[in-house]
Structures are given as structure tokens and as C-alpha cells.
Short mmCIF file of C-alpha atoms and ligand atoms in Angstrom, two decimals:
data_model
loop_
_atom_site.label_atom_id
_atom_site.label_comp_id
_atom_site.label_asym_id
_atom_site.label_seq_id
_atom_site.Cartn_x
_atom_site.Cartn_y
_atom_site.Cartn_z
CA MET A 1 -14.05 42.36 9.84
CA GLY A 2 -16.74 41.75 12.38
CA LYS A 3 -17.27 38.16 11.41
CA SER A 4 -16.39 35.11 13.47
CA HIS A 5 -13.70 32.91 11.91
CA LEU A 6 -16.25 30.12 12.08
CA GLU A 7 -18.40 31.93 9.54
CA ILE A 8 -15.49 32.61 7.22
CA PHE A 9 -13.69 29.30 7.39
CA HIS A 10 -16.46 26.88 8.15
CA GLY A 11 -19.47 28.65 6.69
CA SER A 12 -21.36 28.70 10.00
CA SER A 13 -21.30 30.47 13.33
CA ASP A 14 -21.64 27.17 15.15
CA LYS A 15 -18.80 26.66 17.65
CA GLU A 16 -18.99 22.89 17.08
CA SER A 17 -18.00 23.37 13.47
CA CYS A 18 -14.40 23.96 14.42
CA PRO A 19 -13.52 20.56 15.84
CA LEU A 20 -9.80 21.17 15.69
CA LEU A 21 -9.78 24.12 18.05
CA ALA A 22 -12.34 22.45 20.31
CA HIS A 23 -10.05 19.42 20.44
CA VAL A 24 -7.02 21.51 21.34
CA ILE A 25 -8.88 23.46 24.03
CA LEU A 26 -10.64 20.48 25.54
CA LYS A 27 -7.62 18.21 25.57
CA GLN A 28 -5.21 21.11 26.10
CA LYS A 29 -2.76 19.48 23.76
CA GLU A 30 0.17 21.54 22.47
CA THR A 31 -0.83 21.76 18.81
CA ALA A 32 -2.95 19.92 16.31
CA ALA A 33 -2.95 20.10 12.53
CA ALA A 34 -5.34 19.19 9.76
CA GLU A 35 -6.23 20.03 6.20
CA ALA A 36 -9.56 21.59 5.26
CA VAL A 37 -11.34 22.78 2.14
CA ILE A 38 -13.46 25.92 2.06
CA LYS A 39 -15.22 27.58 -0.86
CA ARG A 40 -14.55 30.99 -2.33
CA LYS A 41 -17.53 33.23 -3.16
CA ASP A 42 -17.33 32.03 -6.78
CA GLY A 43 -17.53 28.41 -5.57
CA GLU A 44 -13.84 27.61 -6.24
CA PRO A 45 -12.32 25.43 -3.50
CA VAL A 46 -9.50 26.76 -1.33
CA PHE A 47 -7.31 24.17 0.34
CA LEU A 48 -6.11 25.09 3.81
CA SER A 49 -3.52 23.75 6.15
CA VAL A 50 -4.84 24.45 9.64
CA THR A 51 -2.79 24.45 12.83
CA ALA A 52 -4.38 25.06 16.23
CA ALA A 53 -2.82 25.58 19.64
CA PRO A 54 -4.13 26.46 23.10
CA LEU A 55 -2.93 29.68 24.83
CA PHE A 56 -2.06 29.82 28.54
CA ASP A 57 -1.35 32.70 30.93
CA ASP A 58 1.74 32.89 33.20
CA LYS A 59 0.10 30.64 35.75
CA GLY A 60 -0.68 27.99 33.18
CA ASN A 61 -4.41 28.70 32.99
CA LEU A 62 -6.03 28.20 29.64
CA THR A 63 -7.00 31.57 28.18
CA GLY A 64 -8.10 30.59 24.70
CA GLY A 65 -6.66 29.29 21.50
CA ILE A 66 -5.05 30.36 18.29
CA GLU A 67 -5.61 28.89 14.87
CA PHE A 68 -3.42 29.42 11.78
CA PHE A 69 -4.82 28.99 8.29
CA ARG A 70 -2.41 28.66 5.38
CA ASP A 71 -3.66 28.65 1.80
CA ILE A 72 -2.09 25.58 0.17
CA THR A 73 -4.26 25.58 -2.97
CA GLU A 74 -1.31 26.14 -5.30
CA ARG A 75 0.76 23.39 -3.67
CA LYS A 76 -2.19 21.01 -3.99
CA ARG A 77 -2.63 21.90 -7.65
CA LEU A 78 1.03 21.25 -8.43
CA GLU A 79 0.88 17.98 -6.50
CA ARG A 80 -2.16 16.89 -8.52
CA GLU A 81 -0.51 17.89 -11.76
CA ARG A 82 2.65 15.97 -10.91
CA LYS A 83 0.67 12.84 -10.10
CA ASN A 84 -1.36 13.07 -13.31
CA ILE A 85 1.65 13.72 -15.54
CA ILE A 86 3.57 10.76 -14.12
CA SER A 87 0.59 8.47 -14.33
CA MET A 88 -0.11 9.49 -17.95
CA PHE A 89 3.54 9.04 -18.85
CA VAL A 90 3.68 5.54 -17.34
CA HIS A 91 0.40 4.67 -19.01
CA ASP A 92 1.80 5.67 -22.42
CA MET A 93 4.91 3.57 -21.76
CA LYS A 94 2.80 0.45 -21.37
CA ASN A 95 1.65 0.28 -24.99
CA PRO A 96 5.07 0.01 -26.67
CA VAL A 97 6.13 -2.52 -24.02
CA THR A 98 3.07 -4.71 -24.63
CA ALA A 99 3.51 -4.46 -28.41
CA SER A 100 7.20 -5.42 -28.17
CA GLU A 101 6.38 -8.35 -25.90
CA GLY A 102 3.90 -9.66 -28.45
CA LEU A 103 6.36 -9.35 -31.34
CA LEU A 104 9.12 -11.03 -29.34
CA LEU A 105 6.82 -13.94 -28.59
CA ARG A 106 6.21 -14.32 -32.34
CA LEU A 107 9.94 -14.29 -33.04
CA LEU A 108 10.55 -16.84 -30.28
CA SER A 109 7.81 -19.13 -31.56
CA GLY A 110 9.74 -19.43 -34.86
CA LYS A 111 6.72 -18.29 -36.87
CA SER A 112 8.75 -15.60 -38.60
CA GLY A 113 11.67 -17.85 -39.51
CA PRO A 114 14.18 -20.07 -37.71
CA LEU A 115 16.42 -18.55 -35.07
CA THR A 116 20.01 -19.44 -34.26
CA GLU A 117 20.65 -20.60 -30.70
CA LYS A 118 22.38 -17.31 -29.95
CA GLN A 119 19.43 -15.26 -31.25
CA GLN A 120 17.01 -17.40 -29.25
CA GLY A 121 19.10 -16.76 -26.12
CA TYR A 122 19.18 -12.99 -26.66
CA PHE A 123 15.45 -12.84 -27.32
CA GLU A 124 14.76 -14.83 -24.13
CA ILE A 125 16.74 -12.27 -22.14
CA MET A 126 14.88 -9.43 -23.85
CA ARG A 127 11.59 -11.08 -23.00
CA ALA A 128 12.52 -11.45 -19.32
CA GLU A 129 13.65 -7.82 -19.17
CA LEU A 130 10.51 -6.55 -20.90
CA ASN A 131 8.43 -8.64 -18.54
CA ARG A 132 10.19 -6.99 -15.61
CA LEU A 133 9.59 -3.54 -17.08
CA SER A 134 5.94 -4.39 -17.66
CA ASN A 135 5.56 -5.53 -14.02
CA LEU A 136 7.19 -2.32 -12.79
CA LEU A 137 4.84 -0.21 -14.92
CA THR A 138 1.77 -2.13 -13.72
CA ALA A 139 2.80 -1.72 -10.07
CA PHE A 140 3.43 1.96 -10.64
CA LEU A 141 0.07 2.52 -12.33
CA GLU A 142 -1.69 0.79 -9.46
CA PHE A 143 0.20 2.84 -6.90
CA SER A 144 -0.58 6.05 -8.76
CA ARG A 145 -4.27 5.12 -8.98
CA PHE A 146 -4.33 4.59 -5.21
CA GLU A 147 -2.50 7.89 -4.72
CA THR A 148 -4.88 9.96 -6.86
CA LYS A 149 -8.21 8.23 -6.34
CA GLY A 150 -7.70 6.33 -3.09
CA TYR A 151 -8.76 2.71 -2.79
CA THR A 152 -12.24 1.43 -2.06
CA PRO A 153 -12.52 -2.34 -1.56
CA VAL A 154 -15.08 -4.24 -3.61
CA PRO A 155 -16.14 -6.67 -0.88
CA GLY A 156 -17.60 -10.11 -1.34
CA PRO A 157 -17.42 -13.52 0.37
CA PHE A 158 -13.76 -14.38 0.91
CA ASN A 159 -12.67 -17.80 2.07
CA MET A 160 -9.22 -17.12 3.44
CA GLU A 161 -8.15 -20.75 3.76
CA THR A 162 -8.98 -21.70 0.16
CA GLU A 163 -7.43 -18.54 -1.21
CA VAL A 164 -4.23 -19.00 0.80
CA TYR A 165 -3.91 -22.56 -0.54
CA LYS A 166 -4.34 -21.33 -4.12
CA ASN A 167 -1.62 -18.75 -3.64
CA ILE A 168 0.74 -21.27 -2.09
CA GLU A 169 0.26 -23.53 -5.11
CA ALA A 170 1.08 -20.60 -7.39
CA VAL A 171 4.49 -20.00 -5.76
CA ARG A 172 5.29 -23.64 -4.97
CA VAL A 173 7.10 -24.36 -8.28
CA GLU A 174 9.43 -21.41 -7.87
CA ALA A 175 10.05 -22.16 -4.18
CA GLU A 176 10.84 -25.81 -4.85
CA ALA A 177 13.07 -24.93 -7.79
CA LYS A 178 15.04 -22.80 -5.34
CA GLY A 179 15.19 -25.65 -2.81
CA ILE A 180 13.01 -23.83 -0.28
CA HIS A 181 10.77 -25.93 1.99
CA LEU A 182 7.18 -24.81 2.49
CA PHE A 183 5.26 -25.60 5.70
CA PHE A 184 1.74 -24.69 6.75
CA GLU A 185 0.07 -24.28 10.09
CA PHE A 186 -3.66 -24.03 9.57
CA PRO A 187 -6.33 -24.18 12.27
CA GLU A 188 -8.33 -27.40 12.62
CA LYS A 189 -11.57 -25.53 12.20
CA MET A 190 -11.82 -23.51 9.03
CA PRO A 191 -11.85 -19.74 9.73
CA PRO A 192 -15.14 -18.01 8.85
CA VAL A 193 -15.78 -16.66 5.39
CA LEU A 194 -14.83 -12.98 5.41
CA ASP A 195 -16.24 -9.98 3.62
CA ALA A 196 -13.28 -8.80 1.54
CA ASP A 197 -12.06 -7.73 -1.88
CA GLU A 198 -10.94 -11.07 -3.30
CA MET A 199 -8.69 -9.81 -6.07
CA MET A 200 -6.87 -7.30 -3.91
CA VAL A 201 -6.43 -9.42 -0.78
CA ASN A 202 -5.09 -12.18 -3.02
CA ARG A 203 -2.56 -9.69 -4.32
CA VAL A 204 -1.37 -9.06 -0.77
CA ILE A 205 -1.09 -12.78 0.05
CA ARG A 206 0.76 -13.42 -3.21
CA ASN A 207 3.06 -10.45 -2.67
CA LEU A 208 4.09 -11.65 0.80
CA LEU A 209 4.69 -15.19 -0.47
CA VAL A 210 6.66 -14.04 -3.54
CA ASN A 211 8.80 -11.79 -1.32
CA ALA A 212 9.47 -14.65 1.10
CA VAL A 213 10.66 -16.84 -1.79
CA ARG A 214 12.66 -13.99 -3.30
CA TYR A 215 14.46 -13.07 -0.09
CA THR A 216 15.11 -16.61 1.23
CA ALA A 217 18.24 -18.48 0.18
CA PRO A 218 18.14 -22.06 -1.16
CA GLY A 219 17.67 -24.60 1.63
CA GLY A 220 15.64 -22.15 3.74
CA THR A 221 12.08 -22.59 4.95
CA ILE A 222 8.86 -20.62 4.66
CA THR A 223 6.04 -21.33 7.11
CA ILE A 224 2.57 -20.05 6.30
CA LYS A 225 0.26 -19.72 9.28
CA LEU A 226 -3.42 -18.97 9.44
CA SER A 227 -5.31 -18.56 12.68
CA GLU A 228 -8.67 -17.36 13.85
CA ARG A 229 -8.66 -14.88 16.71
CA ASP A 230 -11.33 -13.12 18.68
CA LYS A 231 -12.19 -10.41 16.20
CA ASP A 232 -10.05 -11.19 13.20
CA VAL A 233 -8.22 -13.75 11.11
CA LEU A 234 -4.42 -13.62 11.24
CA PHE A 235 -2.20 -14.55 8.29
CA GLU A 236 1.57 -14.93 8.77
CA VAL A 237 4.49 -15.73 6.52
CA VAL A 238 7.61 -16.73 8.45
CA ASP A 239 10.81 -17.05 6.42
CA THR A 240 14.40 -17.91 7.26
CA GLY A 241 15.65 -15.43 4.66
CA VAL A 242 18.02 -12.45 4.59
CA GLY A 243 16.01 -10.52 7.19
CA ILE A 244 15.78 -6.75 7.47
CA ALA A 245 18.08 -4.57 9.59
CA GLU A 246 16.39 -2.61 12.37
CA ASP A 247 17.09 0.79 10.81
CA HIS A 248 15.21 -0.18 7.64
CA LEU A 249 12.17 -1.65 9.38
CA PRO A 250 10.20 1.60 9.97
CA TYR A 251 10.25 2.39 6.23
CA ILE A 252 9.58 -1.03 4.75
CA PHE A 253 5.92 -0.25 3.94
CA ASP A 254 6.79 3.11 2.33
CA ALA A 255 6.34 3.43 -1.43
CA PHE A 256 9.53 2.79 -3.46
CA TYR A 257 11.47 1.70 -0.37
CA ARG A 258 13.87 -1.15 -1.05
CA VAL A 259 16.62 -2.28 1.30
CA ASN A 260 18.81 -3.36 -1.55
CA ARG A 261 18.65 -1.53 -4.88
CA ASP A 262 20.12 -4.58 -6.69
CA SER A 263 17.08 -6.71 -5.95
CA GLU A 264 14.37 -7.08 -8.54
CA GLY A 265 11.12 -5.31 -7.80
CA SER A 266 9.75 -1.84 -7.44
CA GLY A 267 9.48 -1.35 -3.71
CA LEU A 268 5.76 -0.73 -4.25
CA GLY A 269 4.32 -4.13 -3.28
CA LEU A 270 4.28 -3.59 0.46
CA SER A 271 2.95 -0.04 0.24
CA ILE A 272 0.07 -1.24 -1.95
CA ALA A 273 -0.48 -4.14 0.48
CA LYS A 274 -0.72 -1.72 3.41
CA ASN A 275 -3.30 0.38 1.56
CA ILE A 276 -5.39 -2.69 0.78
CA ILE A 277 -5.32 -4.20 4.27
CA GLU A 278 -5.98 -0.92 6.08
CA ALA A 279 -8.89 -0.11 3.76
CA HIS A 280 -10.42 -3.37 5.00
CA GLY A 281 -10.00 -2.30 8.63
CA GLY A 282 -7.08 -4.71 9.13
CA LYS A 283 -3.44 -4.26 10.14
CA ILE A 284 -0.19 -5.30 8.49
CA TRP A 285 3.26 -5.43 10.11
CA VAL A 286 6.67 -7.07 10.07
CA ALA A 287 9.08 -8.48 12.63
CA SER A 288 12.55 -9.25 11.36
CA SER A 289 16.06 -10.05 12.38
CA LEU A 290 19.00 -9.54 10.01
CA ARG A 291 20.30 -12.78 8.46
CA LYS A 292 17.80 -14.80 10.51
CA GLY A 293 14.53 -14.12 8.73
CA SER A 294 11.31 -12.14 8.69
CA THR A 295 7.69 -12.60 9.65
CA PHE A 296 5.14 -10.59 7.70
CA SER A 297 1.65 -10.64 9.22
CA PHE A 298 -1.72 -9.14 8.50
CA THR A 299 -5.19 -9.34 10.00
CA LEU A 300 -8.61 -9.00 8.43
CA PRO A 301 -11.59 -8.30 10.68
CA LYS A 302 -14.26 -10.98 10.87
CA GLN A 303 -16.82 -8.22 10.71
CA GLN A 304 -16.31 -4.90 9.03
CA GLU A 305 -15.86 -2.28 11.75
CA GLU A 306 -17.73 1.01 11.64
CA SER A 307 -14.54 2.94 10.97
CA SER A 308 -13.60 0.85 7.95
CA SER A 309 -17.05 0.82 6.46
CA SER A 310 -17.38 4.55 6.87
CA ARG A 311 -13.99 4.95 5.21
CA LYS A 312 -15.30 3.01 2.26
CA LYS A 313 -17.99 5.56 1.50
P1 LIG B 401 9.83 -5.25 -3.93
O1 LIG B 401 9.08 -5.23 -5.20
O2 LIG B 401 11.12 -4.47 -3.97
O3 LIG B 401 9.97 -6.60 -3.34
P2 LIG B 401 8.13 -4.67 -1.67
O4 LIG B 401 7.39 -3.42 -1.34
O5 LIG B 401 7.35 -5.92 -1.79
O6 LIG B 401 8.89 -4.36 -3.01
O7 LIG B 401 9.26 -4.85 -0.60
C1 LIG B 401 10.04 -3.72 -0.22
C2 LIG B 401 11.40 -4.16 0.29
O8 LIG B 401 11.22 -4.87 1.52
C3 LIG B 401 12.13 -5.14 -0.61
O9 LIG B 401 12.85 -4.49 -1.63
C4 LIG B 401 13.04 -5.84 0.37
O10 LIG B 401 14.18 -5.07 0.62
C5 LIG B 401 12.22 -5.87 1.67
N1 LIG B 401 11.52 -7.16 1.90
C6 LIG B 401 10.25 -7.47 1.59
N2 LIG B 401 9.95 -8.73 1.97
C7 LIG B 401 11.06 -9.25 2.53
C8 LIG B 401 11.39 -10.51 3.14
N3 LIG B 401 10.50 -11.49 3.24
N4 LIG B 401 12.65 -10.65 3.62
C9 LIG B 401 13.55 -9.64 3.55
N5 LIG B 401 13.31 -8.44 2.99
C10 LIG B 401 12.08 -8.23 2.50
#
């Protein structure tokens, strides 16, 4: 009693330290919500969900504001625990899978005795299935690392054109085996070298190309475009594949979202891609038409913007 909420919840009596309420009152928006962390006397953090709203009299004049604080510490703790348990569980699953893969390879190499044709066939299937499981586990571990620790790019010089070529070469065999034609549209002048996390941006490029091959029927085409724009470099993959129905489009970058459960894959690739591109200050999006094809695009800024570099800290 007798203390301003600013002192209790923000540790100061400075009006500016409550940006949420200031925002609501200044902009006179209906409500605004945010999460905040304050410290108990013993130093333990308390997680709060804060909702603020302006108050008006009968004539519509602003009379003040109201702010609700809900203690969500317990929910946060359970959320953290859930994430850690799942990530530990998946991590422990990796070891037996890797060990089995190694032993299968030995069996297949004939080093532990000759195999009948039938046995060879079964082991090949087991190897493909284990490989799929291993890929799912790796994708999940990566997703869970992003979820718990966030993602901070490790930037360095990144030559988009060279890297795109390398990735095209890596998927070319599979595309050609499927009878898919690859085309490129690259600018005459090489785009500038960017400041980006090479390993992770390559993952995004590869993911979009692998998806295009996966979701395009034999005889289709995939066109890879690269262009330099005012402030960024634009990368596009245009396929003539199965396309995505309009009602699925808003969720396509959500984790675990797959249009068709029968397809291979985890539904994590695009959500990881979105994390990576946005952490670089870029954008990623899709335009698609069912049974006609899809265009996945992303941009990377030529120069790191303030907002993205501050996010990196
Ligand atoms: P997955 O591992 O399932 O491919 P992604 O996150 O990469 O995971 O993709 C999510 C879903 O988006 C896919 O399951 C598929 O339904 C759809 N999708 C992705 N790329 C394409 C594409 N080029 N054409 C049609 N559908 C696509």
C-alpha cells in the first residue's frame, strides 16, 4: 500500500518505465499485452503476463488506464520443463539410432559374412528407414534448441550466388533422376557479398530446393531466381508442383505443420528456415496455387539493419 505500481512492478517510480501503459494511453489503443519479468525480494524471478487498456468516460474522453498483471511463473516453469524433457529424450534416442546405422553398414558391406539377396534388400530398407528417423531426430533437436535458447546467427562473408550454385548441384542428381528440369535466372552482375551465417542460410536454401524436388511430379520444372534489389537480395524457388491450398498457406511456416501426413519429412524445415531468415533481418514467404505450383522466396538485407543486429545481442 502507498507505493506506485511502477515501484513494485518495474523497480522505479519513473513513469517512462511502464512503456506498455504509456503506449496504450498515447495511442489510445483498445488493449496491449506483453510479458515481463520482475524480481522477488529474495532475487527469484517472477514472470508476468501484462495487459493494459485505456479507460474512457461516457463522452469518450480518456480518463486513465488500467493494467492487469498475472503471475505466470508456474506456467513458464512447466513449459521449460516440457521443452527440456522432450529435448533430452530425443537426444537419448539419437545414440541407439547412430549405433544401429553403423552396424547395418557393416552388415551391408559384407564384412561380417555374405548376405542373401533377400537379406540385403531388407537391410537396405532398414537403413533407409533409420536414416529417415535420424533426420527427424536431428531436425527436432535443432528446433528444440531454437525454442529453448533462441537462434543467434554467426555472421561472416556470404556469397549468395556461389552458395546457391553449390546447393543446386547438391539436389541436381535427385531432380534429374525424377525427370524434373532445373532452370536458373541469375542477375548479370553478381550480387554483393552479404554478412550472413553460411551454414544456416545454406540450410534454408537447401531446404527450399529439396522441398521443390519433393513436391514436384516427374516432368515438372523448378526455376531458381536470384536478384539484387535496393536494400536486399531476393532468392526465389518457383516449382510446378502439387501446390498448397489456400486454407493451408497461413500455417505452412508453423512447426510440425504438414499438408499431407503421408509425405516424408517432419514439418520442421520451414519453421527453422523462418527463424534463420528473420534472425538475419530478412523475410520469407510463399505464394502458391493448388495443383499449379508454389514459389518460396526469401530476402537477406545487404546491410544488417539496426533491429536485426540488436536482436542478435
Ligand atoms: P517437411 O519436412 O514436411 O517438408 P517443411 O517445413 O519443409 O517440412 O514443409 C512443411 C510442409 O509444407 C510440407 O509438409 C508440405 O506439405 C508443404 N510444402 C513445403 N514446400 C512445398 C512445395 N514446394 N510445394 C508444395 N508443398 C510444399
